[in-house]
CSV table of C-alpha atoms and ligand atoms in Angstrom, one decimal:
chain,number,residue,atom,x,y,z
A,1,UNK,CA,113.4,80.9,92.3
A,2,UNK,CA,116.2,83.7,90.8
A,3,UNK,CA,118.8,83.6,93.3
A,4,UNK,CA,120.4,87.7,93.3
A,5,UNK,CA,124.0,87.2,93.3
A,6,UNK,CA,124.6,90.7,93.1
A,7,UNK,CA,125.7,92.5,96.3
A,8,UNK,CA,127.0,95.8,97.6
A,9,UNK,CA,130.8,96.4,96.6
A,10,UNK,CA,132.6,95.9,100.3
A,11,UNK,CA,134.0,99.3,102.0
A,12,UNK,CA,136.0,99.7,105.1
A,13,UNK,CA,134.0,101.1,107.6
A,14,UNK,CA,135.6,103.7,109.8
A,15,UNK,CA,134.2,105.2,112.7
A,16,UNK,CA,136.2,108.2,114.3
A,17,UNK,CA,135.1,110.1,117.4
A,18,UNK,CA,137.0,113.2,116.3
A,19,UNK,CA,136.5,115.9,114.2
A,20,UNK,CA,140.4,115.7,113.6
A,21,UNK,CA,140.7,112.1,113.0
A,22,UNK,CA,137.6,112.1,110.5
A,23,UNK,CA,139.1,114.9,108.8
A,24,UNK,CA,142.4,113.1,108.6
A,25,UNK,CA,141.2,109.7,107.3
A,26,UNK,CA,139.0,112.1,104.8
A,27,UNK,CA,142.7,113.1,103.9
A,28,UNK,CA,144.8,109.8,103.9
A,29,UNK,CA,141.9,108.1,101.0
A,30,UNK,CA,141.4,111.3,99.2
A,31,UNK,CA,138.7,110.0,96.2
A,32,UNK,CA,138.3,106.3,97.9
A,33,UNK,CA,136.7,107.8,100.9
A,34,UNK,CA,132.9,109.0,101.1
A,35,UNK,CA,131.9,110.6,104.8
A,36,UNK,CA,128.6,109.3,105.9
A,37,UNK,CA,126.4,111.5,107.6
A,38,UNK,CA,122.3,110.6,108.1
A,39,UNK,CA,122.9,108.3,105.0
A,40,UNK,CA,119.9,109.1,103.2
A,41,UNK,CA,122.0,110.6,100.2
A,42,UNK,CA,124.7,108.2,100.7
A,43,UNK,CA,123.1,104.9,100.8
A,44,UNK,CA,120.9,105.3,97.7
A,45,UNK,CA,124.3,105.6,95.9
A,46,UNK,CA,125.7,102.8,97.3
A,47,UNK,CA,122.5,100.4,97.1
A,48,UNK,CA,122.2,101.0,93.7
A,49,UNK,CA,126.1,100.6,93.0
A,50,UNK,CA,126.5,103.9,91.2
A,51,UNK,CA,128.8,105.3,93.7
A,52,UNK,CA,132.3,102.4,95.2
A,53,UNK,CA,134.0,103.9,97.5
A,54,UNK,CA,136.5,102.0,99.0
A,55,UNK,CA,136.1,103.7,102.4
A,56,UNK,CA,133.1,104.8,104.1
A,57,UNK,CA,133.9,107.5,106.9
A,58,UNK,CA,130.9,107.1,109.5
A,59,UNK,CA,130.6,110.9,111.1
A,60,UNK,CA,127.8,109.4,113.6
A,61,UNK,CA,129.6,109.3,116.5
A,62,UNK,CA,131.4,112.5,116.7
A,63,UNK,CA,129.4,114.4,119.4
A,64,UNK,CA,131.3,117.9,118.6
A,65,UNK,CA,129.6,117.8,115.1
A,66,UNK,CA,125.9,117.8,116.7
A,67,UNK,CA,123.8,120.3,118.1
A,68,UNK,CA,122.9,124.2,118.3
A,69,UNK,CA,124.7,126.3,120.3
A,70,UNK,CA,124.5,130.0,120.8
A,71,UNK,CA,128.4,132.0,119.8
A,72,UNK,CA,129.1,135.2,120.2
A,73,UNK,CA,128.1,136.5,117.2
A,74,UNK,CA,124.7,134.3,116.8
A,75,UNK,CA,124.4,130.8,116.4
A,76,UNK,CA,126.2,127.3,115.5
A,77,UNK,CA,124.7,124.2,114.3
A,78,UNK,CA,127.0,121.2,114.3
A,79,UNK,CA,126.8,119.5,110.2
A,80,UNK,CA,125.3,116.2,112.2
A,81,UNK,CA,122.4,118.1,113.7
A,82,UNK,CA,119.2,116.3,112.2
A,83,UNK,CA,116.8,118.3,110.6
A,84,UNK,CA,114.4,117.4,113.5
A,85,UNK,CA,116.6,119.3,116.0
A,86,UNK,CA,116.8,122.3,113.2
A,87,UNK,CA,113.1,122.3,112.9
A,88,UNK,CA,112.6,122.5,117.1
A,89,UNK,CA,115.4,124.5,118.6
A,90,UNK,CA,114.2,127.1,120.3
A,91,UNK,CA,116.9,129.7,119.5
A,92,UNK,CA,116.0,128.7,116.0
A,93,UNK,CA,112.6,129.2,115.9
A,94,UNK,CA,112.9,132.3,118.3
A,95,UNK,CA,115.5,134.4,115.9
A,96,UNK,CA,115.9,132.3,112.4
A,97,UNK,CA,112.6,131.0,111.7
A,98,UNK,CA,113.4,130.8,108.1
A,99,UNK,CA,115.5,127.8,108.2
A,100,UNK,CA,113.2,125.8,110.7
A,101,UNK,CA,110.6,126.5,107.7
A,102,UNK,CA,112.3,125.5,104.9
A,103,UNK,CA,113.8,122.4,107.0
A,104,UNK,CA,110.2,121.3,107.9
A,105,UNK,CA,109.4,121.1,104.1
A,106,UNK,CA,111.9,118.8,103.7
A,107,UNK,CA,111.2,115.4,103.2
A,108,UNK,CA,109.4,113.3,105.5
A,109,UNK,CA,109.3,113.4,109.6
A,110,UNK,CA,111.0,110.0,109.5
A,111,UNK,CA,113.8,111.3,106.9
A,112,UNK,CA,113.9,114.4,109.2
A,113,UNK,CA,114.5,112.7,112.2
A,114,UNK,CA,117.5,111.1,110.8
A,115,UNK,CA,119.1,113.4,107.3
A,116,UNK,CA,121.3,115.7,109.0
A,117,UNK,CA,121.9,119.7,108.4
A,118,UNK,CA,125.6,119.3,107.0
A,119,UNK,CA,124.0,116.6,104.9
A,120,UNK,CA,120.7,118.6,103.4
A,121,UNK,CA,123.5,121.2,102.0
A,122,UNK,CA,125.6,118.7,100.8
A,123,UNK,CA,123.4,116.3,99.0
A,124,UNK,CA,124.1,115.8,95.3
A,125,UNK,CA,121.4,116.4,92.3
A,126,UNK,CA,118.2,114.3,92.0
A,127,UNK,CA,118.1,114.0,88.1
A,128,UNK,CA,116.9,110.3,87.0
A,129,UNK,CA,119.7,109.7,84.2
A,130,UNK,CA,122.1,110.7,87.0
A,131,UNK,CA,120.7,108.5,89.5
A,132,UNK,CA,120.3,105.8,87.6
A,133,UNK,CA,123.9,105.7,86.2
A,134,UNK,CA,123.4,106.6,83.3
A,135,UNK,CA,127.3,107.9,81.9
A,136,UNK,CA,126.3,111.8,81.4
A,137,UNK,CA,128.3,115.2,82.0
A,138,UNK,CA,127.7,114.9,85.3
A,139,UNK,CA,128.9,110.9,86.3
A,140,UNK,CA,132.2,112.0,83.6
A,141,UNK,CA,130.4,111.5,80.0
A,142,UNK,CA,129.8,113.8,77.5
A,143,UNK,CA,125.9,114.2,77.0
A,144,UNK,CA,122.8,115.3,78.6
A,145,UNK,CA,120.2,112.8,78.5
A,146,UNK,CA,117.8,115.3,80.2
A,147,UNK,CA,118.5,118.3,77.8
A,148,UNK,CA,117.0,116.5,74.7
A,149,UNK,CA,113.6,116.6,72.6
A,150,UNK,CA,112.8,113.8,74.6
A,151,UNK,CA,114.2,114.0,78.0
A,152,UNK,CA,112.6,114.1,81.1
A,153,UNK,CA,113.8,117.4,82.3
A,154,UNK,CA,110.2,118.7,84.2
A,155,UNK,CA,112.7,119.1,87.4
A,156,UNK,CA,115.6,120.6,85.9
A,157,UNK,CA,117.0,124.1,85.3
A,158,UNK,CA,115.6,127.3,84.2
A,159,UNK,CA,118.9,129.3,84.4
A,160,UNK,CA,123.0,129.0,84.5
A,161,UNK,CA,122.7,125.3,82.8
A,162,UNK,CA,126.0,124.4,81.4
A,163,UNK,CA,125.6,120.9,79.5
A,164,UNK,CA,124.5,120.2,82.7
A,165,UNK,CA,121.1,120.9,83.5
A,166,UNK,CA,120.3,119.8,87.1
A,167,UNK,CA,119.4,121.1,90.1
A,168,UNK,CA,120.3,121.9,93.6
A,169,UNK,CA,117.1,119.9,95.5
A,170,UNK,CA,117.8,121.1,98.9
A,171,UNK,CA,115.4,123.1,101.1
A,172,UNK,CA,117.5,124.5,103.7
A,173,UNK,CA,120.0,125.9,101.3
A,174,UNK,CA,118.1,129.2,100.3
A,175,UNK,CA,117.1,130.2,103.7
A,176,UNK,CA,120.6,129.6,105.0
A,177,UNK,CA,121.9,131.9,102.1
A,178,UNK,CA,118.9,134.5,103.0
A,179,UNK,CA,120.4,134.6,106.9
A,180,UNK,CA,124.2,135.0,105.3
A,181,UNK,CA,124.7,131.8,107.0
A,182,UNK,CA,128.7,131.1,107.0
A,183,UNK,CA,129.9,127.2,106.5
A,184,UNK,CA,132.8,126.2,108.6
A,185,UNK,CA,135.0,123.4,107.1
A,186,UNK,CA,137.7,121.4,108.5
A,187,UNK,CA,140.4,121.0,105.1
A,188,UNK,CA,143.9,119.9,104.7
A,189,UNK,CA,145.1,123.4,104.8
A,190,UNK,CA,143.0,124.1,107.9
A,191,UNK,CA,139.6,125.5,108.7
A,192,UNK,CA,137.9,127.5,106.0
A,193,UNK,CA,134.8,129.9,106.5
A,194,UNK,CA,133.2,131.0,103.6
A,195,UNK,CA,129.5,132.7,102.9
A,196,UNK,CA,126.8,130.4,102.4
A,197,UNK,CA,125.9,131.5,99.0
A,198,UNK,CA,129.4,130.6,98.1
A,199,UNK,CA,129.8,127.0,99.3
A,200,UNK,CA,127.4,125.8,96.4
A,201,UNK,CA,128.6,125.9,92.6
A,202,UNK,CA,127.5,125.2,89.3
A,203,UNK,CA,128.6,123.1,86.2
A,204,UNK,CA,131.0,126.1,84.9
A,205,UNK,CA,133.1,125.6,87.9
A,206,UNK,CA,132.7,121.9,88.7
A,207,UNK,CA,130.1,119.4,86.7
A,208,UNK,CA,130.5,116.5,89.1
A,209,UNK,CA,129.7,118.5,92.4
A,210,UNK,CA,127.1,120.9,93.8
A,211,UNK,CA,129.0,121.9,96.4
A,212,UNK,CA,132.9,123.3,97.2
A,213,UNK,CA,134.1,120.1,99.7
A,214,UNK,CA,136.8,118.6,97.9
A,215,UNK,CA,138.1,115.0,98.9
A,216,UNK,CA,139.9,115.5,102.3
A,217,UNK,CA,137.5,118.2,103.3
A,218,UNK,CA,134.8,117.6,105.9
A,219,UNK,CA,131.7,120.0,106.6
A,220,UNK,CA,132.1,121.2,110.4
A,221,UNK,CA,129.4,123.7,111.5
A,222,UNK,CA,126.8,126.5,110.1
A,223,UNK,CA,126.8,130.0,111.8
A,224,UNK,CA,124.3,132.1,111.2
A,225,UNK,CA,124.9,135.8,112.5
A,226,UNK,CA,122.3,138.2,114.3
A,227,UNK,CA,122.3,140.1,110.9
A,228,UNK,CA,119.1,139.5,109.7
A,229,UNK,CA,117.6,137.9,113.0
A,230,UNK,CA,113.9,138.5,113.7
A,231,UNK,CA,113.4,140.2,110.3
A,232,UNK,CA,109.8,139.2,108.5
A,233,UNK,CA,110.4,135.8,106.9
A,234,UNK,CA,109.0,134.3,103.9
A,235,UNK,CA,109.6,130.2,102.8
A,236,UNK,CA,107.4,128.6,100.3
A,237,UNK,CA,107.9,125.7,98.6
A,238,UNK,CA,106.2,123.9,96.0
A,239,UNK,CA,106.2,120.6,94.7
A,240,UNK,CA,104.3,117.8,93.0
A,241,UNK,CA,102.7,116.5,96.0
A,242,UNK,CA,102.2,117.8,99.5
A,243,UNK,CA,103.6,114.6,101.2
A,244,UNK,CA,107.8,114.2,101.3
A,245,UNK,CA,108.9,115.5,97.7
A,246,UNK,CA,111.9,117.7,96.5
A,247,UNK,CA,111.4,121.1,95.8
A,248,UNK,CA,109.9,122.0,92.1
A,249,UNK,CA,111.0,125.9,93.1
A,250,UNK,CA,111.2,127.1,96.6
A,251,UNK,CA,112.0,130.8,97.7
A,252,UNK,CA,113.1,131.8,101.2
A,253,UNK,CA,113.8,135.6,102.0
A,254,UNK,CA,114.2,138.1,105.1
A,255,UNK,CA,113.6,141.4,104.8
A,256,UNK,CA,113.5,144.5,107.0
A,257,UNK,CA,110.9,147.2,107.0
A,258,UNK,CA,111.0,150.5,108.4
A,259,UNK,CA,108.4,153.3,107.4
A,260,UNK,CA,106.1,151.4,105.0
A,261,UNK,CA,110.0,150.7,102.5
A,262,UNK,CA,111.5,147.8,102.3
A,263,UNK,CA,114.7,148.4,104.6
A,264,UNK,CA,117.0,145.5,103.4
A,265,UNK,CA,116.3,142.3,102.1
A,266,UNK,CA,118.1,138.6,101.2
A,267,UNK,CA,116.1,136.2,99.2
A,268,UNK,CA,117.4,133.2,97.2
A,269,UNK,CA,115.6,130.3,95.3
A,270,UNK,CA,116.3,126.6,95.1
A,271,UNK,CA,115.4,124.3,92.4
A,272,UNK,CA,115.8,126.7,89.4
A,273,UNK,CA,119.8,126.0,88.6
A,274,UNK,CA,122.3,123.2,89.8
A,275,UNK,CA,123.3,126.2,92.8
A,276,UNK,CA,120.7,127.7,94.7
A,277,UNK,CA,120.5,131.3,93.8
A,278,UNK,CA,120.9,134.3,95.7
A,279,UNK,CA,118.9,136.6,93.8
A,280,UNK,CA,121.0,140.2,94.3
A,281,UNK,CA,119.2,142.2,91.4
A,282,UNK,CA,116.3,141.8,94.1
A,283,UNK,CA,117.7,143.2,96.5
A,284,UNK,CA,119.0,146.0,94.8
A,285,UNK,CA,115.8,146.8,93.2
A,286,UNK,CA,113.1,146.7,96.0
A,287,UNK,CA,115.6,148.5,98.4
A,288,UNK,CA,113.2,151.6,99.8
A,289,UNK,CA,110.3,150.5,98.2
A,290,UNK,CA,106.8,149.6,99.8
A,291,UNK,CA,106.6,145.6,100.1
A,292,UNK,CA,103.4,145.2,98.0
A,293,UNK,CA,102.0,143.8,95.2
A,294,UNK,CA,103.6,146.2,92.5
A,295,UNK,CA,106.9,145.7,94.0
A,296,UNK,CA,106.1,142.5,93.9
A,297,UNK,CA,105.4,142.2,90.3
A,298,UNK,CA,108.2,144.0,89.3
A,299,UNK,CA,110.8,141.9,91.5
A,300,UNK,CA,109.2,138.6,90.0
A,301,UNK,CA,109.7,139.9,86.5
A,302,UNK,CA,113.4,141.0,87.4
A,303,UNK,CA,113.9,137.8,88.6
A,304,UNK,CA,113.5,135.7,85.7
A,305,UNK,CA,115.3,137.7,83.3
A,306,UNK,CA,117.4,135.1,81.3
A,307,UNK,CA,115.9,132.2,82.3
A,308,UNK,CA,115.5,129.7,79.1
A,309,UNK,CA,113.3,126.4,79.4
A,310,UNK,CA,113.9,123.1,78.7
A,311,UNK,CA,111.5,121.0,76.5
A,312,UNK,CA,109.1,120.5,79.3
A,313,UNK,CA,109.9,123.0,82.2
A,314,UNK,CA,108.1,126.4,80.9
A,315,UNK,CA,106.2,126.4,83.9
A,316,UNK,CA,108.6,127.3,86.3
A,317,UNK,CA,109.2,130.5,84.7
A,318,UNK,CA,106.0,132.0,86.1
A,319,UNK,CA,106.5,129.9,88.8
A,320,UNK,CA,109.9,131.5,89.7
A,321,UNK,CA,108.3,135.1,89.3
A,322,UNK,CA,105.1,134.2,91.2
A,323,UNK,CA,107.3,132.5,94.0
A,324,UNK,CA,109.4,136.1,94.1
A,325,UNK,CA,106.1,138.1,94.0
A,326,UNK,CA,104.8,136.5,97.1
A,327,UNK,CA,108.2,136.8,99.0
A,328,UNK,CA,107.5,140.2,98.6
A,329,UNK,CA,103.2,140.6,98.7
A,330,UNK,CA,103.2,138.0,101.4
A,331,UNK,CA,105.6,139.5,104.0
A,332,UNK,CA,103.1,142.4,103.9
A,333,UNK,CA,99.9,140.8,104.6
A,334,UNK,CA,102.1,138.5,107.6
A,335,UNK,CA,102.8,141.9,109.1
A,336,UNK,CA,99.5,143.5,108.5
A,337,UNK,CA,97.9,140.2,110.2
A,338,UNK,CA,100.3,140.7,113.4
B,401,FAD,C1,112.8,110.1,99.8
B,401,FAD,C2,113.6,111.3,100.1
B,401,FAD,C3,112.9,112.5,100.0
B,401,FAD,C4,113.6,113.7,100.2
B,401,FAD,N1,113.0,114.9,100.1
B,401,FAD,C5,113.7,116.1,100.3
B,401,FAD,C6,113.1,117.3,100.3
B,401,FAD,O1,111.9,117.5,100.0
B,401,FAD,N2,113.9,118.4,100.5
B,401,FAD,C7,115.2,118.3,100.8
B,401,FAD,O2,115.8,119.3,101.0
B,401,FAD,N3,115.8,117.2,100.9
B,401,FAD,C8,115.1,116.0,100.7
B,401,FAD,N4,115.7,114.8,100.8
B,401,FAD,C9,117.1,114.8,101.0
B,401,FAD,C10,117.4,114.5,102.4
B,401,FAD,O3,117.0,115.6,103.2
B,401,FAD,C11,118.9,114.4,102.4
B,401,FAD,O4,119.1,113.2,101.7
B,401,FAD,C12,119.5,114.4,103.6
B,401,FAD,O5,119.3,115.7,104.2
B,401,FAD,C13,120.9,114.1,103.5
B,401,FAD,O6,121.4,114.2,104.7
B,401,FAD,P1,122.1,112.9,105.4
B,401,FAD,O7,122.4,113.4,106.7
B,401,FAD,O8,121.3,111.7,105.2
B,401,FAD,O9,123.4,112.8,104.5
B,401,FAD,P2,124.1,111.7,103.7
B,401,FAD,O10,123.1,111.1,102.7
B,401,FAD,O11,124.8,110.8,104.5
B,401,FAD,O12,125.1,112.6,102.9
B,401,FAD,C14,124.8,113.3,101.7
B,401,FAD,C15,126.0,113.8,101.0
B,401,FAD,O13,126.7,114.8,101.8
B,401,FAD,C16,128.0,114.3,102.1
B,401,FAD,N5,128.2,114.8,103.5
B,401,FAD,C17,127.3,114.7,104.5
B,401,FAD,N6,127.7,115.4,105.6
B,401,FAD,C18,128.9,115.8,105.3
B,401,FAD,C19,129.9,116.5,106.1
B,401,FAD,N7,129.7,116.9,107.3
B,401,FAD,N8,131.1,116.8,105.5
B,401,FAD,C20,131.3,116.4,104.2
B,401,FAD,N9,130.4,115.8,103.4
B,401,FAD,C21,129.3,115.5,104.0
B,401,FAD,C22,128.0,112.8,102.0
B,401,FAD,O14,129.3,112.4,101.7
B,401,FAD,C23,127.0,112.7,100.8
B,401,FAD,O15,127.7,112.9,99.6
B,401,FAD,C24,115.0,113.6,100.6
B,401,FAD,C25,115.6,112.4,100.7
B,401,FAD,C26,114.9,111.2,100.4
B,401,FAD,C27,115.6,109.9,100.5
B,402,SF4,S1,121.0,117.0,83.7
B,402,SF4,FE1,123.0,116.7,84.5
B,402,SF4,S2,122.8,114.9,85.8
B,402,SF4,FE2,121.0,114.9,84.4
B,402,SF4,S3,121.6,113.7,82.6
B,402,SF4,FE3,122.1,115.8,82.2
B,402,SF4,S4,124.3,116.0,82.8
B,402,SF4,FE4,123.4,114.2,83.8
């Protein structure tokens, strides 16, 4: 019988109870240190030996970084909360439904019950060359082994590719950026808020991350303001199968009607570049106008101006605009129903 020889590179293991001291040995390994949080990102990389850290900073046991609490201006949720607690917190379904929609579509109950908020939004791109450590843009190369005649590239980007043609796979992003959810971070230089939309970038700014956090930095909390609480909410997803599978294209939006127009609305898609996108042409265009199926069609259409497909991701073109339509169509017939 084969005897495996092959094991897991060895890591230091630390486990701080602070927010401060995690942030601080974040800070004193700089690049050697990865900060675990549910692990189901994390240990994939590590099983598989793509990713070596040399230190492995367990956030599990600090109790400030968990839970939902209400602040005065809305609410927090602790990076550690699971996805479970997301998805069943009263003030959460009460005010923000959104995000306990588009966190129930993610995954699997068991992945759920143990994948963490701060984690969802942080996770790094599910392309197979990638994953498979394969040397492309992204791991430090210089090729795309997804953007070729040949390459499997049905998941992968429709718009803002930049030799990189990923994309952001998480579910909860675009309904955090469609509540103007604000991501509290704990860096060297102190903490740093910044707007939900803006805490995930794309391959012009950074190939090797999805996400601002730079090493030494440690995601803290999400507050979400009262801004667009108890608005009409939309979340659809769709994906390959209807059992735990990343997001193909989802869409999450809030809008506010008043008088048969559209009041105000946020909406933002996931799964159609390497950042989820707010879509802000949208918003601008359907302002005062009824939500129905012509301003429907024309916000779908608007939406997916510049998008260019890969070899074998034409599909999510009319996807994309169909997804955008229904934000829009669908919201009406919820309200009608009510
Ligand atoms: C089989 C499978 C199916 C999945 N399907 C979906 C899906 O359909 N939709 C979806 O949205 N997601 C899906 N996921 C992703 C899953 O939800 C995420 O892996 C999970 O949310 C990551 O959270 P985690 O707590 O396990 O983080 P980890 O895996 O521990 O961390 C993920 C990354 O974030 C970093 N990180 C985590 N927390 C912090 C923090 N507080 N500060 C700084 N850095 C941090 C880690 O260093 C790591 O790089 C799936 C995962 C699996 C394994
Ligand atoms: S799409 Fe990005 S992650 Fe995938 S092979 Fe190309 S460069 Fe690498």
């Amino acid at each position: 019988m084969a005897v495996i020889r092959d094991v897991m590179p060895a890591f230091d293991l630390l486990q701080p109870k602070s927010i401060d001291d995690a942030q601080k040995l974040l800070e004193k390994h700089g690049s050697d240190a990865w900060a675990l949080a549910g692990g189901l990102d994390s240990f994939d990389w590590l099983k598989d030996r793509i990713k070596k850290p040399k230190v492995v900073v367990d956030l599990s046991g600090i109790e400030e970084l968990k839970g939902v609490r209400s602040v005065s201006d809305g609410i927090e949720i602790g990076a550690m909360t699971t996805l479970t607690e997301v998805v069943n917190h009263p003030l959460i379904k009460q005010h923000y439904g959104l995000l306990a929609q588009g966190a129930e579509l993610a995954a699997s109950p068991q992945i759920r019950n143990q994948g963490t908020i701060g984690g969802n939004v942080t996770q790094d791109a599910r392309c197979w060359y990638y994953r498979a450590g394969w040397p492309c843009y992204r791991a430090g190369g210089n090729i795309c082994y997804a953007d070729t005649p040949e390459g499997r590239n049905r998941e992968h980007a429709i718009l803002y590719a930049d030799r990189c043609v990923a994309v952001n796979p998480s579910d909860s992003a675009p309904a955090l950026i469609a509540l103007d959810a604000k991501f509290v971070m704990r860096t060297p230089q102190g903490e740093r808020v910044v707007d939900a939309e803006d805490y995930f970038i794309g391959p012009e700014i950074d190939i090797t991350r999805l996400h601002i956090l730079k090493p030494g930095d440690l995601l803290t909390a999400i507050r979400i303001p009262p801004t667009w609480a108890g608005a009409q909410f939309y979340f659809e997803k769709v994906r390959d199968r209807n059992v735990w599978d990343f997001p193909l294209l989802n869409v999450a939006s809030a809008m506010v009607v008043s008088g048969g127009s559209i009041e105000r609305m946020r909406i933002a898609v996931n799964g159609a570049a390497a950042r989820p996108l707010r879509l802000k042409a949208v918003e601008d265009a359907v302002r005062g106008k009824p939500p129905n199926a012509a301003t429907g069609e024309m916000a779908g259409k608007l939406a997916v101006q510049g998008a260019i497909p890969l070899q074998f991701n034409a599909y999510k073109i009319p996807l994309m605009r169909n997804l955008v339509k229904r934000a829009i169509g669908g919201v009406q017939e919820a309200t009608w129903a009510s």
